[in-house]
Amino acid sequence: MPVACSTSALTGQDGSLYYTPAGTKFCLEDFVDFPAGALITVPVQADFRVGDPVIFTEEDGGNIDGSLTAGDQYFVVAVAGTTISVSTTIGGTAITLAGDGGTGSANTAGHIGIKFDPFGAVCQIQSWDLSIERESLDVTTLPCGVGNSATAGKYAAFRKTQPGYASGSGTITVIFTDNDDALGQRMLDNVMLSSQEGARCRLFVNTVSNGATPAAPDLANSMFIEADISMESMSVSVNPDDPITAEIGYSISNVAHLFKTDLS
């Protein structure tokens, strides 16, 4: 007798967006930017906020200050002009730097990387969409021989094309909130930042929990797109009968993961 076929449906939470804000990834000088005291110097383009989780990495032989450990998670506890202070806990006491980074008296040839880490879930997203397109490359060639029929030259020849580079763009609908530090609000702010360095997203089509407490996405079993993201436009909709929303136009690049395929 025939055997019935079955299909496996997606399980988990459909659709969510995780984000690292723009203005949160830079290269710092390992001595000059980490003087003795509690202040770390960051570029004027930086947009760190109190509470941001960050990690430091030693790049190209850079030597981090002795009061910090490369790869550990810290939290921004103060922001003033082009300086930040960090702590091992949210809202904790700022770490006092030893001022012994670099060679101990000058910068090395390397540097210290700082970036927002890990991704944060955006709770104000109403919807998102993404379109991926490939440009069409014309690879038509002239005939390389004589046609074998009497009508070979009577009709126009068709061009031959092949797909080229891919591009991705879409929109994200965000609901306004009075919490200026919410990641959804940060996305709106990021539209106008001159440097969007550090902005990265995970667009989940299907989010499966890893079972931990607190829960986080199980990346091995979830279906998502991970890429750098650039916020390029924003429009606001105000209606007295509905919550205030904004639509952000964006594009993606440096795609590292597409649905279930690792592209990195």
PDB file of C-alpha atoms in Angstrom:
ATOM      1  CA  MET A   1       0.000   0.000   0.000  1.00  0.00           C
ATOM      2  CA  PRO A   2       1.222   3.559  -0.576  1.00  0.00           C
ATOM      3  CA  VAL A   3       3.083   5.282   2.236  1.00  0.00           C
ATOM      4  CA  ALA A   4       1.834   8.685   3.306  1.00  0.00           C
ATOM      5  CA  CYS A   5       4.376  11.504   3.073  1.00  0.00           C
ATOM      6  CA  SER A   6       4.813  14.024   5.846  1.00  0.00           C
ATOM      7  CA  THR A   7       6.441  17.431   5.933  1.00  0.00           C
ATOM      8  CA  SER A   8       8.262  18.967   8.853  1.00  0.00           C
ATOM      9  CA  ALA A   9       6.873  22.390   9.727  1.00  0.00           C
ATOM     10  CA  LEU A  10       8.839  25.193  11.307  1.00  0.00           C
ATOM     11  CA  THR A  11       8.663  25.183  15.091  1.00  0.00           C
ATOM     12  CA  GLY A  12       9.466  27.994  17.457  1.00  0.00           C
ATOM     13  CA  GLN A  13       8.702  31.695  17.410  1.00  0.00           C
ATOM     14  CA  ASP A  14       8.248  33.074  13.913  1.00  0.00           C
ATOM     15  CA  GLY A  15      10.086  36.300  13.327  1.00  0.00           C
ATOM     16  CA  SER A  16      12.281  38.362  15.611  1.00  0.00           C
ATOM     17  CA  LEU A  17      15.130  40.801  15.152  1.00  0.00           C
ATOM     18  CA  TYR A  18      18.407  40.988  17.030  1.00  0.00           C
ATOM     19  CA  TYR A  19      20.658  44.011  16.615  1.00  0.00           C
ATOM     20  CA  THR A  20      23.966  45.595  17.529  1.00  0.00           C
ATOM     21  CA  PRO A  21      23.757  49.399  17.256  1.00  0.00           C
ATOM     22  CA  ALA A  22      25.803  51.618  14.973  1.00  0.00           C
ATOM     23  CA  GLY A  23      28.675  53.641  16.375  1.00  0.00           C
ATOM     24  CA  THR A  24      29.764  50.822  18.671  1.00  0.00           C
ATOM     25  CA  LYS A  25      32.736  49.220  16.901  1.00  0.00           C
ATOM     26  CA  PHE A  26      36.133  50.924  16.738  1.00  0.00           C
ATOM     27  CA  CYS A  27      39.885  50.459  16.893  1.00  0.00           C
ATOM     28  CA  LEU A  28      41.498  52.183  19.893  1.00  0.00           C
ATOM     29  CA  GLU A  29      45.142  52.986  20.606  1.00  0.00           C
ATOM     30  CA  ASP A  30      46.334  50.626  23.275  1.00  0.00           C
ATOM     31  CA  PHE A  31      48.178  53.207  25.428  1.00  0.00           C
ATOM     32  CA  VAL A  32      46.923  56.722  24.639  1.00  0.00           C
ATOM     33  CA  ASP A  33      43.227  55.744  24.683  1.00  0.00           C
ATOM     34  CA  PHE A  34      43.564  53.839  27.986  1.00  0.00           C
ATOM     35  CA  PRO A  35      45.221  56.320  30.377  1.00  0.00           C
ATOM     36  CA  ALA A  36      45.444  55.694  34.108  1.00  0.00           C
ATOM     37  CA  GLY A  37      42.067  56.407  35.683  1.00  0.00           C
ATOM     38  CA  ALA A  38      38.512  55.431  34.798  1.00  0.00           C
ATOM     39  CA  LEU A  39      38.129  57.077  31.366  1.00  0.00           C
ATOM     40  CA  ILE A  40      38.596  55.285  28.034  1.00  0.00           C
ATOM     41  CA  THR A  41      38.881  57.564  24.998  1.00  0.00           C
ATOM     42  CA  VAL A  42      36.646  56.698  22.032  1.00  0.00           C
ATOM     43  CA  PRO A  43      36.207  58.397  18.629  1.00  0.00           C
ATOM     44  CA  VAL A  44      33.855  61.356  18.274  1.00  0.00           C
ATOM     45  CA  GLN A  45      31.659  59.161  16.012  1.00  0.00           C
ATOM     46  CA  ALA A  46      31.034  56.725  18.873  1.00  0.00           C
ATOM     47  CA  ASP A  47      27.469  56.288  20.122  1.00  0.00           C
ATOM     48  CA  PHE A  48      27.850  54.139  23.221  1.00  0.00           C
ATOM     49  CA  ARG A  49      25.075  54.316  25.826  1.00  0.00           C
ATOM     50  CA  VAL A  50      25.071  53.503  29.537  1.00  0.00           C
ATOM     51  CA  GLY A  51      24.287  49.801  29.913  1.00  0.00           C
ATOM     52  CA  ASP A  52      25.819  48.719  26.600  1.00  0.00           C
ATOM     53  CA  PRO A  53      27.641  45.361  26.815  1.00  0.00           C
ATOM     54  CA  VAL A  54      31.093  45.574  25.205  1.00  0.00           C
ATOM     55  CA  ILE A  55      34.147  43.413  24.712  1.00  0.00           C
ATOM     56  CA  PHE A  56      37.753  44.354  23.995  1.00  0.00           C
ATOM     57  CA  THR A  57      40.093  42.437  21.682  1.00  0.00           C
ATOM     58  CA  GLU A  58      43.823  42.709  21.104  1.00  0.00           C
ATOM     59  CA  GLU A  59      44.422  43.260  17.383  1.00  0.00           C
ATOM     60  CA  ASP A  60      47.693  43.002  15.424  1.00  0.00           C
ATOM     61  CA  GLY A  61      49.798  42.657  18.539  1.00  0.00           C
ATOM     62  CA  GLY A  62      48.047  45.306  20.619  1.00  0.00           C
ATOM     63  CA  ASN A  63      48.498  45.075  24.391  1.00  0.00           C
ATOM     64  CA  ILE A  64      45.434  45.809  26.546  1.00  0.00           C
ATOM     65  CA  ASP A  65      45.573  47.645  29.875  1.00  0.00           C
ATOM     66  CA  GLY A  66      46.328  45.339  32.809  1.00  0.00           C
ATOM     67  CA  SER A  67      42.998  46.135  34.503  1.00  0.00           C
ATOM     68  CA  LEU A  68      41.038  44.713  31.552  1.00  0.00           C
ATOM     69  CA  THR A  69      40.902  41.226  30.031  1.00  0.00           C
ATOM     70  CA  ALA A  70      40.519  40.778  26.284  1.00  0.00           C
ATOM     71  CA  GLY A  71      37.401  38.798  25.412  1.00  0.00           C
ATOM     72  CA  ASP A  72      35.590  39.396  28.730  1.00  0.00           C
ATOM     73  CA  GLN A  73      32.254  41.201  28.782  1.00  0.00           C
ATOM     74  CA  TYR A  74      32.035  44.650  30.335  1.00  0.00           C
ATOM     75  CA  PHE A  75      29.214  47.178  30.645  1.00  0.00           C
ATOM     76  CA  VAL A  76      29.343  50.906  29.915  1.00  0.00           C
ATOM     77  CA  VAL A  77      28.554  52.770  33.155  1.00  0.00           C
ATOM     78  CA  ALA A  78      29.338  56.345  32.095  1.00  0.00           C
ATOM     79  CA  VAL A  79      29.506  58.326  28.844  1.00  0.00           C
ATOM     80  CA  ALA A  80      30.913  61.870  28.666  1.00  0.00           C
ATOM     81  CA  GLY A  81      31.950  63.480  25.384  1.00  0.00           C
ATOM     82  CA  THR A  82      34.562  61.201  23.814  1.00  0.00           C
ATOM     83  CA  THR A  83      35.132  59.046  26.890  1.00  0.00           C
ATOM     84  CA  ILE A  84      33.409  56.059  28.438  1.00  0.00           C
ATOM     85  CA  SER A  85      33.859  54.096  31.646  1.00  0.00           C
ATOM     86  CA  VAL A  86      33.183  50.376  32.003  1.00  0.00           C
ATOM     87  CA  SER A  87      32.409  47.947  34.804  1.00  0.00           C
ATOM     88  CA  THR A  88      32.162  44.183  35.157  1.00  0.00           C
ATOM     89  CA  THR A  89      28.473  44.559  36.087  1.00  0.00           C
ATOM     90  CA  ILE A  90      25.548  46.665  34.867  1.00  0.00           C
ATOM     91  CA  GLY A  91      25.522  49.881  36.883  1.00  0.00           C
ATOM     92  CA  GLY A  92      28.620  48.781  38.790  1.00  0.00           C
ATOM     93  CA  THR A  93      31.716  50.684  39.865  1.00  0.00           C
ATOM     94  CA  ALA A  94      33.873  51.943  37.005  1.00  0.00           C
ATOM     95  CA  ILE A  95      37.127  50.032  36.550  1.00  0.00           C
ATOM     96  CA  THR A  96      40.274  52.027  37.325  1.00  0.00           C
ATOM     97  CA  LEU A  97      42.787  51.553  34.516  1.00  0.00           C
ATOM     98  CA  ALA A  98      46.431  50.950  35.331  1.00  0.00           C
ATOM     99  CA  GLY A  99      47.633  52.982  32.344  1.00  0.00           C
ATOM    100  CA  ASP A 100      50.075  50.208  31.432  1.00  0.00           C
ATOM    101  CA  GLY A 101      48.677  49.270  28.023  1.00  0.00           C
ATOM    102  CA  GLY A 102      50.738  49.326  24.845  1.00  0.00           C
ATOM    103  CA  THR A 103      54.431  49.290  25.714  1.00  0.00           C
ATOM    104  CA  GLY A 104      53.694  50.740  29.134  1.00  0.00           C
ATOM    105  CA  SER A 105      54.759  54.189  27.955  1.00  0.00           C
ATOM    106  CA  ALA A 106      53.555  54.417  24.325  1.00  0.00           C
ATOM    107  CA  ASN A 107      51.320  52.724  21.789  1.00  0.00           C
ATOM    108  CA  THR A 108      52.369  49.488  20.117  1.00  0.00           C
ATOM    109  CA  ALA A 109      51.924  48.963  16.375  1.00  0.00           C
ATOM    110  CA  GLY A 110      48.700  47.107  17.137  1.00  0.00           C
ATOM    111  CA  HIS A 111      45.436  48.318  18.617  1.00  0.00           C
ATOM    112  CA  ILE A 112      42.534  47.386  20.867  1.00  0.00           C
ATOM    113  CA  GLY A 113      39.179  46.630  19.288  1.00  0.00           C
ATOM    114  CA  ILE A 114      35.972  47.550  21.122  1.00  0.00           C
ATOM    115  CA  LYS A 115      32.517  46.433  20.036  1.00  0.00           C
ATOM    116  CA  PHE A 116      28.966  46.026  21.323  1.00  0.00           C
ATOM    117  CA  ASP A 117      28.526  42.341  22.172  1.00  0.00           C
ATOM    118  CA  PRO A 118      26.337  40.307  22.182  1.00  0.00           C
ATOM    119  CA  PHE A 119      23.358  41.001  19.899  1.00  0.00           C
ATOM    120  CA  GLY A 120      20.309  42.392  21.697  1.00  0.00           C
ATOM    121  CA  ALA A 121      16.686  41.542  20.988  1.00  0.00           C
ATOM    122  CA  VAL A 122      14.629  44.474  19.647  1.00  0.00           C
ATOM    123  CA  CYS A 123      11.242  44.463  21.367  1.00  0.00           C
ATOM    124  CA  GLN A 124       9.627  47.360  19.487  1.00  0.00           C
ATOM    125  CA  ILE A 125       9.615  45.761  16.022  1.00  0.00           C
ATOM    126  CA  GLN A 126       6.153  45.451  14.488  1.00  0.00           C
ATOM    127  CA  SER A 127       7.315  43.887  11.214  1.00  0.00           C
ATOM    128  CA  TRP A 128      10.243  43.612   8.852  1.00  0.00           C
ATOM    129  CA  ASP A 129      10.749  42.593   5.244  1.00  0.00           C
ATOM    130  CA  LEU A 130      13.775  41.875   3.081  1.00  0.00           C
ATOM    131  CA  SER A 131      14.267  41.559  -0.663  1.00  0.00           C
ATOM    132  CA  ILE A 132      17.397  39.942  -2.101  1.00  0.00           C
ATOM    133  CA  GLU A 133      18.107  40.542  -5.780  1.00  0.00           C
ATOM    134  CA  ARG A 134      20.873  39.589  -8.196  1.00  0.00           C
ATOM    135  CA  GLU A 135      21.950  41.984 -10.916  1.00  0.00           C
ATOM    136  CA  SER A 136      21.782  40.642 -14.471  1.00  0.00           C
ATOM    137  CA  LEU A 137      25.103  40.464 -16.352  1.00  0.00           C
ATOM    138  CA  ASP A 138      24.995  40.533 -20.145  1.00  0.00           C
ATOM    139  CA  VAL A 139      27.235  37.735 -21.463  1.00  0.00           C
ATOM    140  CA  THR A 140      25.924  37.786 -25.044  1.00  0.00           C
ATOM    141  CA  THR A 141      28.584  37.068 -27.664  1.00  0.00           C
ATOM    142  CA  LEU A 142      28.742  37.525 -31.407  1.00  0.00           C
ATOM    143  CA  PRO A 143      28.073  34.421 -33.517  1.00  0.00           C
ATOM    144  CA  CYS A 144      31.089  32.164 -33.727  1.00  0.00           C
ATOM    145  CA  GLY A 145      29.983  30.399 -36.917  1.00  0.00           C
ATOM    146  CA  VAL A 146      27.527  30.369 -39.801  1.00  0.00           C
ATOM    147  CA  GLY A 147      23.884  29.570 -39.091  1.00  0.00           C
ATOM    148  CA  ASN A 148      22.755  26.196 -40.445  1.00  0.00           C
ATOM    149  CA  SER A 149      19.301  27.312 -41.615  1.00  0.00           C
ATOM    150  CA  ALA A 150      17.974  29.719 -44.213  1.00  0.00           C
ATOM    151  CA  THR A 151      16.231  31.800 -41.530  1.00  0.00           C
ATOM    152  CA  ALA A 152      19.223  32.020 -39.207  1.00  0.00           C
ATOM    153  CA  GLY A 153      19.629  35.758 -39.789  1.00  0.00           C
ATOM    154  CA  LYS A 154      15.957  36.635 -40.152  1.00  0.00           C
ATOM    155  CA  TYR A 155      14.987  36.955 -36.493  1.00  0.00           C
ATOM    156  CA  ALA A 156      16.591  38.891 -33.685  1.00  0.00           C
ATOM    157  CA  ALA A 157      18.859  36.860 -31.475  1.00  0.00           C
ATOM    158  CA  PHE A 158      18.152  36.692 -27.759  1.00  0.00           C
ATOM    159  CA  ARG A 159      20.663  38.078 -25.311  1.00  0.00           C
ATOM    160  CA  LYS A 160      22.280  35.719 -22.831  1.00  0.00           C
ATOM    161  CA  THR A 161      22.555  36.762 -19.196  1.00  0.00           C
ATOM    162  CA  GLN A 162      23.827  35.347 -15.961  1.00  0.00           C
ATOM    163  CA  PRO A 163      23.262  36.466 -12.353  1.00  0.00           C
ATOM    164  CA  GLY A 164      25.868  38.771 -10.820  1.00  0.00           C
ATOM    165  CA  TYR A 165      26.311  40.338  -7.409  1.00  0.00           C
ATOM    166  CA  ALA A 166      23.494  40.155  -4.872  1.00  0.00           C
ATOM    167  CA  SER A 167      22.021  43.065  -2.949  1.00  0.00           C
ATOM    168  CA  GLY A 168      19.558  43.071  -0.076  1.00  0.00           C
ATOM    169  CA  SER A 169      17.243  45.806   1.129  1.00  0.00           C
ATOM    170  CA  GLY A 170      13.972  46.157   2.984  1.00  0.00           C
ATOM    171  CA  THR A 171      12.013  47.984   5.645  1.00  0.00           C
ATOM    172  CA  ILE A 172      11.578  47.658   9.405  1.00  0.00           C
ATOM    173  CA  THR A 173       8.504  49.033  11.177  1.00  0.00           C
ATOM    174  CA  VAL A 174       9.302  50.235  14.704  1.00  0.00           C
ATOM    175  CA  ILE A 175       6.838  51.360  17.381  1.00  0.00           C
ATOM    176  CA  PHE A 176       7.972  54.488  19.236  1.00  0.00           C
ATOM    177  CA  THR A 177       8.646  54.187  22.966  1.00  0.00           C
ATOM    178  CA  ASP A 178       9.533  56.680  25.697  1.00  0.00           C
ATOM    179  CA  ASN A 179      12.596  54.565  26.546  1.00  0.00           C
ATOM    180  CA  ASP A 180      15.446  56.323  24.728  1.00  0.00           C
ATOM    181  CA  ASP A 181      17.813  53.416  25.403  1.00  0.00           C
ATOM    182  CA  ALA A 182      15.543  50.743  23.894  1.00  0.00           C
ATOM    183  CA  LEU A 183      17.181  49.106  20.869  1.00  0.00           C
ATOM    184  CA  GLY A 184      14.203  49.972  18.674  1.00  0.00           C
ATOM    185  CA  GLN A 185      14.710  53.641  19.524  1.00  0.00           C
ATOM    186  CA  ARG A 186      18.453  53.248  18.893  1.00  0.00           C
ATOM    187  CA  MET A 187      17.688  51.970  15.393  1.00  0.00           C
ATOM    188  CA  LEU A 188      15.765  55.173  14.697  1.00  0.00           C
ATOM    189  CA  ASP A 189      18.631  57.285  16.048  1.00  0.00           C
ATOM    190  CA  ASN A 190      21.132  55.352  13.946  1.00  0.00           C
ATOM    191  CA  VAL A 191      19.551  56.579  10.699  1.00  0.00           C
ATOM    192  CA  MET A 192      21.327  59.915  11.137  1.00  0.00           C
ATOM    193  CA  LEU A 193      24.709  58.682  12.401  1.00  0.00           C
ATOM    194  CA  SER A 194      27.564  59.579  10.049  1.00  0.00           C
ATOM    195  CA  SER A 195      29.312  56.317  10.977  1.00  0.00           C
ATOM    196  CA  GLN A 196      27.200  53.178  11.074  1.00  0.00           C
ATOM    197  CA  GLU A 197      30.208  51.042  11.913  1.00  0.00           C
ATOM    198  CA  GLY A 198      29.219  48.159  14.159  1.00  0.00           C
ATOM    199  CA  ALA A 199      25.564  47.977  13.084  1.00  0.00           C
ATOM    200  CA  ARG A 200      24.708  44.334  12.514  1.00  0.00           C
ATOM    201  CA  CYS A 201      21.494  42.332  12.540  1.00  0.00           C
ATOM    202  CA  ARG A 202      20.073  38.867  12.824  1.00  0.00           C
ATOM    203  CA  LEU A 203      16.715  38.677  11.060  1.00  0.00           C
ATOM    204  CA  PHE A 204      14.972  35.535  12.301  1.00  0.00           C
ATOM    205  CA  VAL A 205      12.401  33.804  10.125  1.00  0.00           C
ATOM    206  CA  ASN A 206      12.001  31.128  12.790  1.00  0.00           C
ATOM    207  CA  THR A 207      13.504  31.404  16.277  1.00  0.00           C
ATOM    208  CA  VAL A 208      14.121  28.233  18.285  1.00  0.00           C
ATOM    209  CA  SER A 209      15.010  28.570  21.968  1.00  0.00           C
ATOM    210  CA  ASN A 210      18.266  27.156  23.305  1.00  0.00           C
ATOM    211  CA  GLY A 211      16.454  26.164  26.508  1.00  0.00           C
ATOM    212  CA  ALA A 212      18.707  28.243  28.745  1.00  0.00           C
ATOM    213  CA  THR A 213      17.608  30.724  31.414  1.00  0.00           C
ATOM    214  CA  PRO A 214      17.280  33.405  30.227  1.00  0.00           C
ATOM    215  CA  ALA A 215      16.473  31.896  26.849  1.00  0.00           C
ATOM    216  CA  ALA A 216      18.403  32.819  23.709  1.00  0.00           C
ATOM    217  CA  PRO A 217      18.119  31.674  20.085  1.00  0.00           C
ATOM    218  CA  ASP A 218      19.524  28.258  19.222  1.00  0.00           C
ATOM    219  CA  LEU A 219      21.498  29.347  16.153  1.00  0.00           C
ATOM    220  CA  ALA A 220      22.054  25.775  14.954  1.00  0.00           C
ATOM    221  CA  ASN A 221      18.312  25.117  14.663  1.00  0.00           C
ATOM    222  CA  SER A 222      16.888  28.581  14.001  1.00  0.00           C
ATOM    223  CA  MET A 223      16.413  30.033  10.532  1.00  0.00           C
ATOM    224  CA  PHE A 224      17.872  33.534  10.195  1.00  0.00           C
ATOM    225  CA  ILE A 225      19.876  36.037   8.166  1.00  0.00           C
ATOM    226  CA  GLU A 226      22.964  37.637   9.737  1.00  0.00           C
ATOM    227  CA  ALA A 227      24.590  40.637   8.073  1.00  0.00           C
ATOM    228  CA  ASP A 228      25.903  44.150   8.474  1.00  0.00           C
ATOM    229  CA  ILE A 229      23.009  46.599   8.257  1.00  0.00           C
ATOM    230  CA  SER A 230      22.896  50.203   7.098  1.00  0.00           C
ATOM    231  CA  MET A 231      19.950  52.431   8.042  1.00  0.00           C
ATOM    232  CA  GLU A 232      19.242  54.659   5.047  1.00  0.00           C
ATOM    233  CA  SER A 233      15.820  56.283   5.465  1.00  0.00           C
ATOM    234  CA  MET A 234      12.985  56.812   7.921  1.00  0.00           C
ATOM    235  CA  SER A 235       9.345  57.871   7.667  1.00  0.00           C
ATOM    236  CA  VAL A 236       7.006  58.470  10.609  1.00  0.00           C
ATOM    237  CA  SER A 237       3.284  57.689  10.758  1.00  0.00           C
ATOM    238  CA  VAL A 238       1.125  59.488  13.348  1.00  0.00           C
ATOM    239  CA  ASN A 239      -2.532  58.550  13.791  1.00  0.00           C
ATOM    240  CA  PRO A 240      -4.556  59.287  16.947  1.00  0.00           C
ATOM    241  CA  ASP A 241      -6.163  55.843  16.769  1.00  0.00           C
ATOM    242  CA  ASP A 242      -2.899  53.871  16.484  1.00  0.00           C
ATOM    243  CA  PRO A 243       0.529  53.763  18.132  1.00  0.00           C
ATOM    244  CA  ILE A 244       3.151  56.015  16.527  1.00  0.00           C
ATOM    245  CA  THR A 245       5.333  54.001  14.180  1.00  0.00           C
ATOM    246  CA  ALA A 246       8.344  54.654  11.995  1.00  0.00           C
ATOM    247  CA  GLU A 247       9.395  52.768   8.889  1.00  0.00           C
ATOM    248  CA  ILE A 248      13.140  52.396   8.447  1.00  0.00           C
ATOM    249  CA  GLY A 249      14.608  51.670   5.041  1.00  0.00           C
ATOM    250  CA  TYR A 250      17.789  49.608   5.205  1.00  0.00           C
ATOM    251  CA  SER A 251      20.270  47.581   3.190  1.00  0.00           C
ATOM    252  CA  ILE A 252      22.479  44.661   4.191  1.00  0.00           C
ATOM    253  CA  SER A 253      26.030  43.636   3.292  1.00  0.00           C
ATOM    254  CA  ASN A 254      28.668  41.137   4.391  1.00  0.00           C
ATOM    255  CA  VAL A 255      26.053  38.421   4.833  1.00  0.00           C
ATOM    256  CA  ALA A 256      27.466  35.719   7.111  1.00  0.00           C
ATOM    257  CA  HIS A 257      24.417  33.455   7.378  1.00  0.00           C
ATOM    258  CA  LEU A 258      21.429  32.921   5.083  1.00  0.00           C
ATOM    259  CA  PHE A 259      18.566  30.874   6.543  1.00  0.00           C
ATOM    260  CA  LYS A 260      20.355  27.558   7.321  1.00  0.00           C
ATOM    261  CA  THR A 261      23.566  28.195   5.348  1.00  0.00           C
ATOM    262  CA  ASP A 262      26.791  29.633   6.790  1.00  0.00           C
ATOM    263  CA  LEU A 263      28.291  32.029   4.210  1.00  0.00           C
ATOM    264  CA  SER A 264      31.201  33.297   6.300  1.00  0.00           C
TER     265      SER A 264
END
